[in-house]
Short mmCIF file of C-alpha atoms and ligand atoms in Angstrom, two decimals:
data_model
loop_
_atom_site.label_atom_id
_atom_site.label_comp_id
_atom_site.label_asym_id
_atom_site.label_seq_id
_atom_site.Cartn_x
_atom_site.Cartn_y
_atom_site.Cartn_z
CA MET A 1 -6.99 -35.07 46.77
CA SER A 2 -8.21 -31.56 46.68
CA SER A 3 -11.12 -29.97 44.60
CA GLU A 4 -8.47 -27.80 42.88
CA SER A 5 -6.93 -30.80 41.10
CA ASN A 6 -9.83 -32.25 39.82
CA ILE A 7 -9.72 -30.32 36.60
CA PRO A 8 -11.49 -32.94 34.42
CA PHE A 9 -9.01 -34.43 31.61
CA SER A 10 -11.34 -33.17 28.81
CA THR A 11 -10.70 -29.86 29.96
CA LEU A 12 -7.15 -29.93 29.55
CA GLU A 13 -7.48 -31.38 26.17
CA LYS A 14 -9.64 -28.73 25.35
CA LEU A 15 -6.78 -25.72 26.30
CA PHE A 16 -4.10 -27.62 24.74
CA PRO A 17 -5.04 -29.46 21.64
CA PHE A 18 -1.45 -30.48 20.91
CA TYR A 19 -0.80 -32.02 24.33
CA ILE A 20 0.97 -35.35 25.03
CA TRP A 21 0.64 -37.20 28.29
CA ILE A 22 3.10 -39.50 29.24
CA ASN A 23 3.55 -42.33 31.99
CA SER A 24 6.53 -42.25 34.36
CA ASN A 25 7.95 -44.46 31.92
CA CYS A 26 7.81 -42.09 29.36
CA GLN A 27 5.21 -43.70 27.25
CA ILE A 28 2.71 -42.00 25.51
CA ILE A 29 -0.53 -42.42 27.46
CA SER A 30 -2.72 -40.14 24.70
CA VAL A 31 -2.25 -36.92 22.58
CA GLY A 32 -4.45 -33.95 21.79
CA ARG A 33 -6.46 -33.92 18.65
CA SER A 34 -4.60 -31.19 16.88
CA LEU A 35 -1.07 -33.08 17.40
CA LYS A 36 -2.82 -36.43 16.27
CA LYS A 37 -2.79 -35.03 13.07
CA LEU A 38 0.53 -34.15 12.83
CA LEU A 39 2.25 -36.73 14.54
CA PRO A 40 0.38 -39.99 12.67
CA HIS A 41 2.89 -42.11 14.22
CA SER A 42 2.46 -40.78 17.99
CA THR A 43 0.61 -44.02 18.66
CA ILE A 44 -0.13 -44.81 22.48
CA GLY A 45 2.64 -46.96 24.44
CA ILE A 46 5.66 -45.31 22.30
CA ASN A 47 8.68 -43.97 24.43
CA VAL A 48 8.09 -39.91 23.73
CA ASN A 49 12.14 -39.51 23.25
CA SER A 50 11.82 -41.83 20.19
CA LEU A 51 9.68 -39.26 18.75
CA PHE A 52 11.71 -36.44 18.96
CA MET A 53 15.35 -35.08 18.42
CA LYS A 54 17.13 -32.42 20.15
CA GLU A 55 16.28 -28.85 18.94
CA ARG A 56 19.15 -26.03 19.19
CA GLY A 57 19.32 -25.52 22.79
CA GLY A 58 16.41 -27.96 23.69
CA VAL A 59 16.44 -30.37 26.61
CA LEU A 60 16.19 -34.23 25.26
CA PRO A 61 15.74 -36.77 26.36
CA ILE A 62 12.82 -36.13 28.44
CA ASP A 63 13.93 -37.21 31.78
CA LEU A 64 11.36 -37.09 34.24
CA SER A 65 14.03 -37.47 37.24
CA SER A 66 15.17 -34.17 36.54
CA PRO A 67 14.43 -31.75 39.62
CA ASP A 68 13.88 -28.43 37.46
CA LEU A 69 11.31 -30.66 34.99
CA GLU A 70 8.79 -28.39 35.30
CA LYS A 71 10.70 -25.22 34.90
CA LYS A 72 12.23 -25.93 31.58
CA LEU A 73 10.71 -24.71 28.36
CA TYR A 74 10.89 -27.94 26.21
CA LEU A 75 11.59 -27.73 22.38
CA LEU A 76 10.80 -31.04 20.73
CA LYS A 77 11.86 -31.53 16.81
CA SER A 78 9.96 -34.40 15.81
CA VAL A 79 11.74 -37.08 14.08
CA SER A 80 9.57 -37.37 11.08
CA GLU A 81 7.93 -34.39 10.53
CA ASP A 82 8.93 -30.92 9.57
CA LEU A 83 7.50 -29.81 13.29
CA THR A 84 8.93 -28.37 16.45
CA LEU A 85 6.78 -28.31 19.47
CA ARG A 86 7.50 -26.01 22.58
CA GLY A 87 5.83 -26.67 25.71
CA GLN A 88 5.86 -27.26 29.43
CA LEU A 89 5.84 -30.29 31.52
CA ILE A 90 3.69 -30.72 34.73
CA GLY A 91 3.35 -33.78 37.19
CA MET A 92 0.11 -35.02 37.28
CA PRO A 93 -1.48 -36.39 40.70
CA ASP A 94 -0.98 -40.12 39.28
CA SER A 95 2.27 -39.56 38.89
CA SER A 96 1.97 -39.33 35.32
CA PHE A 97 3.43 -36.21 33.31
CA PHE A 98 1.33 -33.63 31.23
CA LEU A 99 3.21 -31.87 28.14
CA ALA A 100 1.46 -28.62 27.66
CA ALA A 101 2.69 -27.81 23.79
CA SER A 102 1.93 -25.75 21.09
CA PRO A 103 4.02 -25.91 17.36
CA TRP A 104 6.57 -23.40 17.01
CA VAL A 105 5.60 -21.57 13.99
CA GLU A 106 7.62 -18.87 12.69
CA SER A 107 5.44 -17.73 9.63
CA PRO A 108 1.81 -18.10 8.70
CA ASP A 109 3.19 -20.33 6.00
CA ASN A 110 4.10 -23.26 8.10
CA LEU A 111 0.58 -23.31 9.35
CA ILE A 112 -0.43 -24.19 5.74
CA ALA A 113 2.90 -26.61 5.31
CA LEU A 114 1.66 -28.67 8.51
CA ASP A 115 -1.99 -28.17 7.41
CA LEU A 116 -3.46 -26.55 10.48
CA ASP A 117 -5.96 -24.02 10.34
CA LEU A 118 -7.26 -21.46 13.23
CA ALA A 119 -9.28 -24.01 14.53
CA ASP A 120 -6.75 -26.58 15.52
CA PHE A 121 -5.07 -23.82 17.99
CA ALA A 122 -6.74 -23.09 21.40
CA VAL A 123 -8.57 -19.87 21.61
CA HIS A 124 -5.84 -18.38 24.50
CA ASP A 125 -3.06 -19.96 22.57
CA PRO A 126 -0.50 -17.03 21.82
CA ILE A 127 1.00 -18.63 18.92
CA LEU A 128 -1.63 -17.12 16.60
CA ASP A 129 -0.78 -13.53 17.77
CA LEU A 130 2.69 -13.93 17.45
CA LEU A 131 1.70 -14.94 13.50
CA ASN A 132 -0.52 -11.71 13.45
CA VAL A 133 2.93 -9.76 14.71
CA ILE A 134 4.96 -11.71 12.05
CA GLN A 135 2.64 -10.88 9.50
CA SER A 136 2.39 -7.39 10.45
CA GLU A 137 6.04 -6.97 10.55
CA ARG A 138 6.47 -8.47 7.49
CA MET A 139 4.30 -6.13 5.94
CA ALA A 140 5.94 -3.15 7.54
CA SER A 141 9.30 -4.46 6.05
CA GLY A 142 7.78 -4.45 2.48
CA GLU A 143 6.65 -1.09 2.59
CA ILE A 144 10.13 0.13 3.81
CA LYS A 145 11.53 -1.79 0.86
CA ALA A 146 8.58 -0.04 -1.32
CA LEU A 147 9.63 2.88 0.17
CA VAL A 148 13.44 2.79 -0.20
CA ASN A 149 12.89 1.95 -4.25
CA LYS A 150 10.62 4.82 -4.50
CA LEU A 151 13.58 6.87 -3.14
CA SER A 152 15.92 5.76 -5.19
CA GLN A 153 13.78 5.86 -8.13
CA GLN A 154 12.94 9.89 -6.90
CA LYS A 155 16.90 10.10 -6.54
CA ALA A 156 17.64 8.81 -9.88
CA SER A 157 14.81 11.17 -11.63
CA LEU A 158 16.06 13.99 -9.69
CA LYS A 159 19.74 13.23 -11.10
CA GLU A 160 18.31 13.12 -14.43
CA ALA A 161 16.14 16.20 -14.33
CA ASN A 162 19.62 17.94 -13.03
CA HIS A 163 21.59 16.57 -15.62
CA SER A 164 19.00 18.45 -18.09
CA LEU A 165 19.02 21.39 -16.03
CA GLU A 166 23.00 21.39 -16.42
CA GLU A 167 22.42 20.92 -20.07
CA GLN A 168 20.26 23.59 -20.49
CA ASN A 169 22.28 25.60 -18.57
CA ARG A 170 24.86 24.84 -20.45
CA THR A 171 23.22 25.96 -23.67
CA VAL A 172 22.16 29.23 -22.25
CA LEU A 173 25.44 30.22 -21.66
CA LYS A 174 26.40 29.36 -25.22
CA THR A 175 23.60 31.33 -26.91
CA GLN A 176 24.60 34.10 -24.51
CA GLN A 177 28.27 34.00 -25.60
CA GLU A 178 27.11 33.91 -29.24
CA LEU A 179 24.84 36.92 -28.51
CA GLU A 180 27.90 38.67 -27.22
CA ILE A 181 30.18 37.80 -30.03
CA GLN A 182 27.11 39.15 -32.28
CA ALA A 183 27.07 42.27 -30.15
CA SER A 184 30.59 42.91 -30.47
CA GLU A 185 31.19 42.31 -34.09
CA ALA A 186 27.86 45.11 -34.28
CA ARG A 187 29.52 47.21 -32.61
CA LYS A 188 32.89 47.17 -34.48
CA LEU A 189 30.81 47.46 -37.69
CA ALA A 190 29.01 50.71 -36.31
CA HIS A 191 32.51 51.85 -35.23
CA VAL A 192 33.43 51.28 -38.68
CA ALA A 193 30.49 52.95 -40.29
CA SER A 194 30.96 56.08 -38.11
CA ARG A 195 34.44 56.66 -38.82
CA THR A 196 34.65 56.20 -42.54
CA ASP A 197 34.97 59.09 -45.07
CA ASN A 198 32.02 58.03 -47.32
CA ALA A 199 28.59 59.10 -46.22
CA VAL A 200 26.74 56.50 -44.83
CA ILE A 201 23.06 56.38 -44.47
CA ILE A 202 20.93 53.87 -42.53
CA THR A 203 17.02 53.37 -43.53
CA ASN A 204 14.46 51.59 -42.48
CA ASP A 205 12.43 49.17 -44.41
CA ARG A 206 10.29 52.07 -45.48
CA GLY A 207 13.27 53.93 -46.86
CA GLU A 208 13.08 56.47 -44.24
CA ILE A 209 16.42 57.44 -42.53
CA GLU A 210 17.28 56.05 -38.86
CA TRP A 211 20.84 57.13 -39.00
CA VAL A 212 23.77 58.71 -40.96
CA ASN A 213 27.45 59.09 -40.32
CA GLU A 214 29.36 62.08 -39.46
CA SER A 215 30.79 62.31 -42.92
CA PHE A 216 27.27 62.58 -44.23
CA GLU A 217 26.53 65.50 -41.80
CA LYS A 218 29.86 66.97 -42.98
CA LEU A 219 28.92 66.51 -46.56
CA THR A 220 25.23 67.54 -46.75
CA GLU A 221 25.44 70.11 -43.41
CA PHE A 222 22.34 68.02 -42.49
CA ASN A 223 22.14 66.77 -38.88
CA LEU A 224 20.88 63.43 -37.82
CA ASN A 225 17.90 65.01 -36.32
CA GLU A 226 17.05 66.99 -39.16
CA VAL A 227 17.03 64.21 -41.38
CA LYS A 228 15.74 61.08 -39.06
CA GLY A 229 12.73 59.93 -41.00
CA ILE A 230 12.67 61.55 -44.49
CA THR A 231 13.73 59.28 -47.17
CA PRO A 232 16.97 60.03 -48.43
CA GLY A 233 15.95 60.67 -52.36
CA LYS A 234 13.26 63.59 -51.03
CA LEU A 235 16.48 65.39 -49.15
CA LEU A 236 19.00 64.90 -51.70
CA GLN A 237 17.33 65.64 -54.89
CA GLY A 238 17.56 68.90 -56.09
CA PRO A 239 17.00 70.55 -59.63
CA GLU A 240 20.41 69.46 -60.85
CA THR A 241 19.88 65.53 -59.56
CA ASP A 242 20.64 63.20 -62.49
CA GLN A 243 17.38 61.39 -62.84
CA LYS A 244 19.37 58.04 -64.09
CA THR A 245 20.61 58.20 -60.58
CA VAL A 246 17.25 58.71 -58.94
CA LYS A 247 16.02 55.74 -61.01
CA THR A 248 18.67 53.44 -59.91
CA HIS A 249 18.16 54.38 -56.32
CA GLU A 250 14.75 53.69 -56.05
CA ARG A 251 15.44 50.21 -57.76
CA LEU A 252 18.06 49.69 -54.82
CA PRO A 253 16.63 47.20 -52.35
CA GLN A 254 15.01 49.37 -49.65
CA LYS A 255 15.04 46.32 -46.78
CA PRO A 256 18.64 46.03 -45.10
CA MET B 1 -8.74 3.75 10.16
CA TYR B 2 -5.35 1.81 9.18
CA GLY B 3 -3.28 2.61 6.31
CA LEU B 4 -3.63 -0.53 5.17
CA VAL B 5 -7.39 0.62 4.19
CA ASN B 6 -6.74 3.78 2.51
CA LYS B 7 -3.93 1.83 0.55
CA ALA B 8 -6.47 -0.90 -0.44
CA VAL B 9 -8.66 2.33 -2.05
CA GLN B 10 -5.55 3.22 -4.27
CA GLY B 11 -4.77 -0.29 -5.44
CA LEU B 12 -8.33 -0.27 -6.20
CA VAL B 13 -8.07 3.05 -8.07
CA ILE B 14 -4.88 2.49 -9.78
CA GLU B 15 -5.68 -1.20 -11.03
CA ASN B 16 -8.91 0.12 -12.71
CA TYR B 17 -8.39 3.85 -13.40
CA GLY B 18 -4.44 4.22 -13.39
CA GLU B 19 -1.88 6.34 -11.30
CA GLU B 20 -3.06 9.65 -12.97
CA THR B 21 -6.73 8.96 -11.60
CA TRP B 22 -5.25 8.36 -8.14
CA ASP B 23 -3.19 11.70 -8.33
CA GLN B 24 -6.41 13.24 -9.08
CA ILE B 25 -8.27 11.60 -6.44
CA LYS B 26 -6.23 12.77 -4.10
CA GLU B 27 -5.90 16.40 -5.19
CA ARG B 28 -9.52 16.48 -4.85
CA ALA B 29 -9.62 14.92 -1.52
CA ASN B 30 -6.93 17.09 -0.17
CA VAL B 31 -5.09 14.37 0.88
CA ASP B 32 -1.16 14.64 0.56
CA VAL B 33 0.34 11.51 1.58
CA GLU B 34 2.96 10.29 -0.63
CA MET B 35 2.71 6.55 0.31
CA PHE B 36 0.13 5.19 2.92
CA ILE B 37 1.98 3.31 5.88
CA SER B 38 -0.27 -0.08 6.57
CA ASN B 39 0.40 -0.33 10.15
CA GLU B 40 -0.52 3.71 10.95
CA SER B 41 -3.43 5.21 12.17
CA TYR B 42 -5.36 7.75 9.85
CA LYS B 43 -8.23 9.72 10.24
CA ASP B 44 -11.23 8.11 9.04
CA SER B 45 -12.42 11.28 7.47
CA LEU B 46 -9.27 10.83 5.29
CA THR B 47 -10.65 7.41 4.12
CA TYR B 48 -14.06 8.74 3.69
CA ASP B 49 -12.62 11.95 1.67
CA LEU B 50 -10.85 9.42 -0.77
CA LEU B 51 -13.87 7.70 -1.35
CA VAL B 52 -15.91 10.44 -2.26
CA ALA B 53 -13.58 11.98 -4.27
CA THR B 54 -13.41 8.45 -6.29
CA SER B 55 -16.96 8.43 -6.70
CA GLU B 56 -17.50 11.92 -8.23
CA ILE B 57 -13.86 11.44 -10.38
CA VAL B 58 -14.71 7.83 -12.02
CA ASN B 59 -18.45 8.50 -11.69
CA GLN B 60 -19.68 5.63 -9.94
CA PRO B 61 -21.96 5.12 -6.72
CA ALA B 62 -20.09 4.97 -3.63
CA SER B 63 -22.04 1.78 -2.60
CA GLU B 64 -20.74 0.28 -5.77
CA LEU B 65 -16.99 1.48 -5.06
CA LEU B 66 -17.16 -0.45 -1.32
CA ARG B 67 -18.65 -3.31 -3.01
CA LEU B 68 -15.45 -3.30 -5.18
CA LEU B 69 -13.38 -2.59 -2.37
CA GLY B 70 -14.65 -5.47 -0.15
CA HIS B 71 -13.72 -7.49 -3.28
CA TYR B 72 -10.51 -6.02 -3.52
CA TRP B 73 -10.18 -6.42 0.12
CA ILE B 74 -10.32 -10.15 -0.02
CA ASN B 75 -8.70 -11.09 -3.23
CA GLU B 76 -5.82 -8.77 -3.06
CA VAL B 77 -4.92 -7.14 0.31
CA ALA B 78 -6.01 -10.44 2.32
CA VAL B 79 -4.32 -13.04 -0.16
CA GLN B 80 -1.23 -10.71 -0.63
CA HIS B 81 -0.47 -10.02 3.11
CA TYR B 82 -2.41 -12.50 5.13
CA GLY B 83 -2.55 -15.50 2.39
CA ALA B 84 -1.54 -18.04 4.91
CA MET B 85 -3.93 -16.54 7.81
CA MET B 86 -6.80 -16.35 5.11
CA ASP B 87 -5.94 -20.02 3.89
CA ALA B 88 -5.76 -21.23 8.13
CA GLY B 89 -8.84 -19.07 8.74
CA GLY B 90 -11.29 -22.34 8.04
CA ASN B 91 -11.79 -24.55 5.30
CA SER B 92 -15.11 -23.37 4.31
CA PHE B 93 -17.23 -20.25 4.13
CA VAL B 94 -18.88 -20.97 7.30
CA GLU B 95 -15.93 -22.07 9.10
CA PHE B 96 -14.15 -18.86 8.33
CA MET B 97 -17.04 -17.10 9.44
CA LYS B 98 -17.07 -18.39 12.48
CA ASN B 99 -13.28 -17.23 13.03
CA LEU B 100 -14.21 -13.99 12.11
CA PRO B 101 -14.81 -12.67 15.04
CA ASN B 102 -12.11 -13.81 16.61
CA PHE B 103 -9.84 -12.44 13.48
CA HIS B 104 -10.31 -8.41 13.98
CA ARG B 105 -10.07 -9.08 17.96
CA ARG B 106 -6.43 -10.46 17.54
CA VAL B 107 -5.59 -7.99 14.67
CA ALA B 108 -6.68 -5.01 17.18
CA MET B 109 -4.45 -6.36 19.96
CA ILE B 110 -1.41 -5.54 17.98
CA PHE B 111 -2.49 -2.17 16.50
CA PRO B 112 -3.40 0.03 19.72
CA ASN B 113 -5.47 2.19 17.46
CA LEU B 114 -7.50 -0.10 15.71
CA GLU B 115 -11.22 0.31 15.85
CA PRO B 116 -12.35 -2.61 14.26
CA PRO B 117 -15.96 -3.78 13.43
CA SER B 118 -17.21 -6.88 15.44
CA PHE B 119 -18.85 -9.82 13.66
CA SER B 120 -21.05 -12.56 15.38
CA ILE B 121 -23.01 -15.35 14.28
CA LEU B 122 -26.47 -15.11 15.68
CA LYS B 123 -27.85 -18.03 14.03
CA GLU B 124 -26.63 -21.07 11.99
CA GLU B 125 -28.53 -23.01 9.68
CA LYS B 126 -27.96 -25.81 7.26
CA ASN B 127 -28.01 -23.22 4.24
CA SER B 128 -27.72 -19.86 6.12
CA ILE B 129 -26.16 -17.64 8.62
CA HIS B 130 -27.41 -14.73 10.61
CA LEU B 131 -24.47 -12.66 10.81
CA ILE B 132 -24.21 -9.37 12.83
CA TYR B 133 -21.70 -6.39 12.24
CA GLU B 134 -21.01 -3.85 14.57
CA SER B 135 -19.40 -0.86 14.03
CA THR B 136 -18.44 2.67 15.24
CA ARG B 137 -18.30 3.78 11.81
CA GLU B 138 -21.32 4.59 9.36
CA GLY B 139 -22.06 3.55 5.77
CA LEU B 140 -19.55 0.84 5.35
CA GLU B 141 -22.54 -2.10 4.94
CA MET B 142 -21.48 -2.29 1.05
CA PHE B 143 -17.78 -2.88 1.95
CA VAL B 144 -19.39 -5.90 4.22
CA VAL B 145 -21.28 -7.31 1.39
CA GLY B 146 -18.44 -7.13 -1.23
CA ILE B 147 -16.19 -8.75 1.54
CA LEU B 148 -18.62 -11.47 2.01
CA GLU B 149 -19.49 -11.80 -1.81
CA ALA B 150 -15.54 -12.55 -2.30
CA LEU B 151 -15.05 -14.94 0.61
CA ALA B 152 -17.88 -16.86 -0.61
CA LYS B 153 -16.37 -17.13 -3.96
CA ARG B 154 -12.89 -17.85 -2.64
CA HIS B 155 -14.81 -20.87 -1.17
CA LYS B 156 -16.94 -22.13 -4.24
CA ILE B 157 -20.26 -21.02 -3.10
CA GLU B 158 -22.57 -18.43 -4.24
CA ILE B 159 -24.45 -16.43 -1.67
CA LYS B 160 -27.43 -14.40 -1.50
CA ILE B 161 -27.26 -11.52 1.10
CA ASP B 162 -30.25 -9.97 2.50
CA GLN B 163 -29.52 -6.83 4.79
CA CYS B 164 -32.01 -6.34 7.40
CA LYS B 165 -32.75 -3.37 9.66
CA SER B 166 -32.23 -4.56 13.45
CA GLU B 167 -34.52 -3.38 15.86
CA SER B 168 -31.82 -0.77 17.37
CA ASP B 169 -31.36 1.23 14.03
CA GLN B 170 -29.88 4.23 16.02
CA PRO B 171 -26.43 3.90 17.37
CA VAL B 172 -26.03 2.70 20.55
CA GLU B 173 -23.54 4.22 22.28
CA GLY B 174 -21.56 5.18 19.05
CA VAL B 175 -21.90 1.93 17.82
CA SER B 176 -24.67 0.73 15.06
CA GLN B 177 -25.69 -3.04 14.34
CA ARG B 178 -26.70 -4.61 11.17
CA LEU B 179 -28.02 -7.99 10.32
CA PHE B 180 -27.01 -9.89 6.99
CA ILE B 181 -29.06 -13.05 6.36
CA ILE B 182 -26.47 -15.03 3.88
CA SER B 183 -27.84 -17.93 2.32
CA TRP B 184 -26.68 -20.16 -0.11
CA GLU B 185 -27.50 -23.23 -2.62
CA PRO B 186 -26.78 -26.46 -0.96
CA VAL B 187 -23.43 -27.97 -2.72
CA SER B 188 -23.96 -31.13 -4.02
C1 HEM C 301 -7.27 -10.68 6.22
C2 HEM C 301 -8.19 -10.40 6.78
C3 HEM C 301 -8.86 -9.14 7.34
C4 HEM C 301 -7.77 -8.13 7.82
C5 HEM C 301 -6.23 -7.94 8.04
C6 HEM C 301 -8.44 -7.03 8.19
C7 HEM C 301 -8.21 -5.72 8.96
C8 HEM C 301 -8.92 -4.79 9.25
C9 HEM C 301 -8.10 -3.88 9.48
C10 HEM C 301 -7.08 -3.35 9.75
C11 HEM C 301 -9.45 -2.66 9.53
C12 HEM C 301 -9.56 -1.27 9.43
C13 HEM C 301 -10.03 -0.90 11.18
C14 HEM C 301 -9.31 0.14 11.63
O1 HEM C 301 -8.48 0.76 11.22
O2 HEM C 301 -9.83 0.96 12.75
C15 HEM C 301 -10.67 -3.07 8.84
C16 HEM C 301 -11.91 -2.88 9.11
C17 HEM C 301 -12.64 -3.59 8.22
N1 HEM C 301 -13.01 -4.67 8.31
FE1 HEM C 301 -11.53 -6.48 8.33
N2 HEM C 301 -9.79 -7.46 8.26
C18 HEM C 301 -9.79 -8.65 7.37
C19 HEM C 301 -10.87 -9.44 7.00
C20 HEM C 301 -12.16 -9.02 6.97
C21 HEM C 301 -13.15 -9.46 6.79
C22 HEM C 301 -13.23 -11.03 5.69
C23 HEM C 301 -14.37 -8.92 6.98
C24 HEM C 301 -15.93 -9.49 6.87
C25 HEM C 301 -16.95 -9.07 6.51
C26 HEM C 301 -13.97 -7.54 7.43
C27 HEM C 301 -14.52 -6.57 7.56
C28 HEM C 301 -14.05 -5.28 7.95
C29 HEM C 301 -14.94 -3.91 7.93
C30 HEM C 301 -16.44 -3.93 7.74
C31 HEM C 301 -14.22 -2.66 8.22
C32 HEM C 301 -14.49 -1.57 8.17
C33 HEM C 301 -14.60 -0.74 9.59
C34 HEM C 301 -15.80 -0.49 10.21
O3 HEM C 301 -16.74 -1.62 9.58
O4 HEM C 301 -15.66 -0.31 11.30
N3 HEM C 301 -12.69 -7.71 7.38
N4 HEM C 301 -9.91 -4.65 8.97
#
C-alpha cells in the first residue's frame, strides 16, 4: 500500500460525519456520528439497501459490481425518516466501500425537522453554504413581494388621487359654468338698464353715484362723468323739490 | 453595509417611534431610499448618517440605539430571516458563539461586497469566554454588546460583558480589535 492510501479512518470520519461504510456484501460496517443521530436503525450488519428507497432519479439498489460505481451521484431516501442522503461511493483498499454523504436539505427548516445543527456538518460541507444561499434567496423574494405590494398600493392611491382630482376638476368646471351664467345674466340686466326709458341711477353703499343710464343723461342733461361720486339727493334737489320726496328718498335703503 | 442592516435600523425606528419619525429621520440624514434591499450593498456612511439622525430626532444617545439595534438584530432580523439557522447555530450560548466566526465567513461567501466583522474565541472557561471582535469599522461595540445580550437571553442565561481595550487599540491595517470578556452565573 502506498503512503497516500494510509489516511486514518478517523480522518475520513471527521470529514464525512454522515458517511456509511459497507463491506463487499453491502452490509454496514459503521456509520458517521451525525448519521447515527438520524438513522437509529442503521445498525451494523444490516444491508444498506434495506434502509433506503429510490429517490426520483436516484440509483438503487447500490450495486457494487457496477463499473461506473464511483461516478454515480447517489440519492438515497430513507425508508423510515424524512431524509435523503446525497453522496458518492468510493472503493477502499480492502474492497470495502465508503459512501461519503450529506443530507440533502432544501431549506434551513429541514435542519430543524431533522434535529441537526451546524456542528453536525463538516466545516467544509457546502450544504451549509447552500442553505445560506437559499436563505438569502428567500429574503430577496420576500422583498420583491413586499415591493410589489407597495407598488400596487401606490398605484391604488394614485388612482384615488386621480379620481379626486377629476372630481375637483368637475366642480371647478361647474362653478365656472355657473359663473358664466351669472355673468351673462348680469350683462342682460345691464343691457336692460341702459336701454330703458326710465332714468336709472346706481349708487354704492355710501349713496354715491356709480353709474347712470342714457335716459338719466337725457332727462337731467348731466353726463355720467359729471355725476359720478355725488349723491343723487345733492344733485337732484332744487328749491322746488318737494321735501317729502327728499325724506322718502333718505329713508330708502342705500345698499344695493 | 448590506441593506439588511439599514432595514434593521428602519424596523427598530418604526417599531418604536412610527413611520412619520422614520420619514423625518430619512430626511434629516438626506437618505432618499424608498425601500432598502437586503442583498444590496450600501455605503457605510448611509448607515452612520441614519444612526446619527435617529439619535438626534428621538433624543437617545447613539450607544443606546446601537444596543437596541443589537437586540432587534437577533430578536427580529435574525429570527425572521435566519430562524432555522439561528436554531441550528448551536443549542447553548457558548456553542453559538463558537459557530459565530464561521457564520459571517459563510455569509461573506455569498455576498461579495460584505465586509463582515470577524469573531474568535480567545479563551474559554467554565463560566466565561474571551471574545475578540475585529472590524474595519469604528464605533459599533455597543451593537456587539446588544447582540450578545439578546443571544444570551435566547439561551436563557444572563451575561456580564466587560469590554477591554486590547493592546493594539489603534487599527492595524484598517482593522481594529476589541476584546470582550463575557461571564455568566453557572446554570444549575
Ligand atoms: C443570523 C445572524 C446574522 C446575520 C445574517 C449577520 C449578517 C451580517 C451582515 C449582512 C452584516 C453587514 C456587514 C456588511 O454589510 O459589510 C453584519 C454586520 C455585523 N454583524 Fe452580523 N450577522 C448575524 C449575526 C451576528 C451575530 C450573532 C453577531 C455577534 C456579535 C454579529 C455581529 C455583527 C457586527 C458587530 C456587525 C457590524 C459590522 C462590523 O462590525 O464591521 N452578527 N452581520
